[in-house]
Short mmCIF file of C-alpha atoms in Angstrom, two decimals:
data_model
loop_
_atom_site.label_atom_id
_atom_site.label_comp_id
_atom_site.label_asym_id
_atom_site.label_seq_id
_atom_site.Cartn_x
_atom_site.Cartn_y
_atom_site.Cartn_z
CA UNK G 1 -64.25 -116.74 -11.22
CA UNK G 2 -65.99 -119.77 -12.65
CA UNK G 3 -69.32 -120.87 -12.00
CA UNK G 4 -69.78 -124.18 -13.66
CA UNK G 5 -67.36 -127.04 -14.73
CA UNK G 6 -68.03 -128.75 -17.89
CA UNK G 7 -66.30 -132.00 -19.23
CA UNK G 8 -63.56 -130.82 -21.53
CA UNK G 9 -65.15 -133.19 -24.11
CA UNK G 10 -68.63 -134.12 -23.67
CA UNK G 11 -68.97 -137.67 -22.75
CA UNK G 12 -71.99 -138.30 -25.21
CA UNK G 13 -69.86 -137.09 -27.99
CA UNK G 14 -66.77 -138.74 -27.13
CA UNK G 15 -68.55 -142.02 -26.77
CA UNK G 16 -70.07 -141.39 -30.44
CA UNK G 17 -73.80 -141.20 -29.12
CA UNK G 18 -74.01 -137.48 -30.13
CA UNK G 19 -72.92 -135.84 -33.31
CA UNK G 20 -70.16 -133.17 -32.40
CA UNK G 21 -71.53 -130.64 -34.98
CA UNK G 22 -75.24 -130.86 -33.39
CA UNK G 23 -76.76 -129.24 -30.36
CA UNK G 24 -76.55 -131.74 -27.55
CA UNK G 25 -80.16 -132.72 -26.34
CA UNK G 26 -79.75 -134.27 -23.01
CA UNK G 27 -83.30 -135.34 -22.50
CA UNK G 28 -82.88 -137.35 -25.68
CA UNK G 29 -79.86 -138.93 -24.73
CA UNK G 30 -81.17 -139.80 -21.13
CA UNK G 31 -84.28 -141.35 -22.73
CA UNK G 32 -82.62 -143.38 -25.06
CA UNK G 33 -80.14 -144.61 -22.16
CA UNK G 34 -76.97 -143.03 -24.05
CA UNK G 35 -75.80 -140.76 -21.73
CA UNK G 36 -72.23 -141.84 -20.24
CA UNK G 37 -72.79 -139.40 -17.06
CA UNK G 38 -76.19 -141.03 -16.22
CA UNK G 39 -74.81 -144.59 -16.79
CA UNK G 40 -71.85 -143.82 -14.58
CA UNK G 41 -73.17 -141.12 -12.10
CA UNK G 42 -76.93 -140.98 -12.30
CA UNK G 43 -77.58 -142.99 -9.27
CA UNK G 44 -75.21 -141.27 -6.98
CA UNK G 45 -76.69 -139.16 -4.14
CA UNK G 46 -75.49 -135.48 -3.81
CA UNK G 47 -74.98 -134.41 -7.09
CA UNK G 48 -74.97 -130.69 -7.86
CA UNK G 49 -75.74 -130.09 -11.34
CA UNK G 50 -74.73 -126.74 -13.47
CA UNK G 51 -76.92 -123.69 -13.73
CA UNK G 52 -78.53 -124.72 -17.07
CA UNK G 53 -79.66 -128.64 -15.74
CA UNK G 54 -77.13 -130.13 -17.85
CA UNK G 55 -76.46 -133.43 -16.12
CA UNK G 56 -72.50 -133.83 -16.59
CA UNK G 57 -71.88 -130.15 -15.67
CA UNK G 58 -70.95 -129.60 -12.08
CA UNK G 59 -71.51 -126.26 -9.96
CA UNK G 60 -67.71 -125.31 -9.28
CA UNK G 61 -69.10 -122.56 -6.87
CA UNK G 62 -70.36 -125.76 -4.47
CA UNK G 63 -67.15 -127.63 -4.93
CA UNK G 64 -64.95 -124.63 -3.82
CA UNK G 65 -67.40 -123.91 -0.96
CA UNK G 66 -66.27 -127.45 0.39
CA UNK G 67 -62.53 -126.66 -0.48
CA UNK G 68 -62.79 -123.58 1.82
CA UNK G 69 -64.60 -125.17 4.45
CA UNK G 70 -61.75 -127.89 4.74
CA UNK G 71 -58.99 -124.97 4.80
CA UNK G 72 -60.95 -123.01 7.26
CA UNK G 73 -60.64 -126.03 9.43
CA UNK G 74 -56.94 -127.12 9.18
CA UNK G 75 -56.69 -128.87 5.86
CA UNK G 76 -53.42 -128.24 3.71
CA UNK G 77 -53.74 -126.33 0.64
CA UNK G 78 -55.90 -128.02 -2.28
CA UNK G 79 -54.02 -128.79 -5.16
CA UNK G 80 -56.25 -126.98 -7.14
CA UNK G 81 -59.51 -125.41 -7.19
CA UNK G 82 -62.92 -126.19 -9.11
CA UNK G 83 -62.19 -122.72 -10.89
CA UNK G 84 -59.05 -124.55 -12.43
CA UNK G 85 -55.59 -123.33 -12.92
CA UNK G 86 -54.73 -125.15 -16.15
CA UNK G 87 -54.53 -124.41 -19.81
CA UNK G 88 -56.42 -127.58 -21.53
CA UNK G 89 -55.31 -129.03 -25.11
CA UNK G 90 -57.54 -126.44 -26.74
CA UNK G 91 -56.14 -123.49 -25.05
CA UNK G 92 -59.27 -123.00 -22.61
CA UNK G 93 -59.15 -122.59 -18.78
CA UNK G 94 -60.15 -125.60 -16.74
CA UNK G 95 -58.48 -128.68 -14.69
CA UNK G 96 -56.55 -131.00 -16.56
CA UNK G 97 -57.21 -134.69 -16.41
CA UNK G 98 -54.06 -135.04 -14.24
CA UNK G 99 -55.43 -132.03 -11.84
CA UNK G 100 -58.96 -133.53 -11.53
CA UNK G 101 -57.28 -136.90 -10.13
CA UNK G 102 -55.12 -134.99 -7.80
CA UNK G 103 -58.07 -132.84 -6.56
CA UNK G 104 -59.90 -135.94 -6.18
CA UNK G 105 -57.41 -137.77 -4.23
CA UNK G 106 -56.85 -134.59 -1.96
CA UNK G 107 -60.33 -134.49 -1.27
CA UNK G 108 -60.69 -138.24 -0.44
CA UNK G 109 -57.58 -138.17 1.72
CA UNK G 110 -59.81 -135.02 3.63
CA UNK G 111 -62.60 -137.12 3.82
CA UNK G 112 -62.79 -137.92 7.61
CA UNK G 113 -62.09 -134.08 8.18
CA UNK G 114 -64.94 -132.83 6.06
CA UNK G 115 -67.19 -135.52 7.71
CA UNK G 116 -66.66 -133.96 11.05
CA UNK G 117 -67.35 -130.46 9.85
CA UNK G 118 -70.33 -131.30 7.36
CA UNK G 119 -73.75 -129.69 8.10
CA UNK G 120 -75.00 -126.31 8.29
CA UNK G 121 -78.42 -124.48 8.83
CA UNK G 122 -79.05 -125.08 5.01
CA UNK G 123 -78.12 -128.84 4.67
CA UNK G 124 -77.92 -132.00 6.49
CA UNK G 125 -74.83 -133.69 7.49
CA UNK G 126 -75.43 -136.60 5.30
CA UNK G 127 -76.52 -134.62 2.28
CA UNK G 128 -73.19 -132.61 2.57
CA UNK G 129 -71.06 -135.84 2.71
CA UNK G 130 -72.97 -137.00 -0.10
CA UNK G 131 -72.49 -133.80 -1.99
CA UNK G 132 -68.81 -134.44 -1.12
CA UNK G 133 -68.54 -138.05 -2.40
CA UNK G 134 -70.33 -136.89 -5.51
CA UNK G 135 -67.65 -134.05 -6.23
CA UNK G 136 -64.69 -136.81 -5.85
CA UNK G 137 -66.49 -139.27 -8.18
CA UNK G 138 -67.33 -136.42 -10.60
CA UNK G 139 -63.75 -135.27 -10.77
CA UNK G 140 -62.43 -138.65 -11.66
CA UNK G 141 -65.34 -139.18 -14.50
CA UNK G 142 -64.28 -136.12 -15.98
CA UNK G 143 -60.86 -136.90 -15.79
CA UNK G 144 -61.62 -139.79 -18.69
CA UNK G 145 -63.00 -136.85 -20.79
CA UNK G 146 -60.17 -134.40 -20.84
CA UNK G 147 -60.59 -132.84 -17.61
CA UNK G 148 -63.20 -129.68 -17.42
CA UNK G 149 -63.63 -126.62 -18.76
CA UNK G 150 -64.83 -123.72 -16.55
CA UNK G 151 -67.76 -121.70 -17.57
CA UNK G 152 -67.96 -118.14 -16.54
#
């Protein structure tokens, strides 16, 4: 069971802003406006970042919670989960770019159902819908960077 999803290739490395052999310093990338995630996704509401606060990571447990909520209310099976069921090019477990786009499309197709069941004692309807939209856009974003690896 995975906890977080990480872009298969870090966007800042893929775009040449960060040397591959050095530790990624997200704060410096953000300060210098060199973070592709921030450029594309930084102003979106509903972001659910990874455990360690790395902006381009996604909290896979939250995504799977949304998929389970849809299944409980009659949605067809999702094409994959945020825990992934693909083997990536480097042999790691994750979600391939194609599977990211398939899941994003499936989630978009089930958006009205999710909006009708969103909200709980812990979050408002608006906040849950924002998180759902963010998950869709995050999947599309990471599809451009080799999909997503699963971090346990």
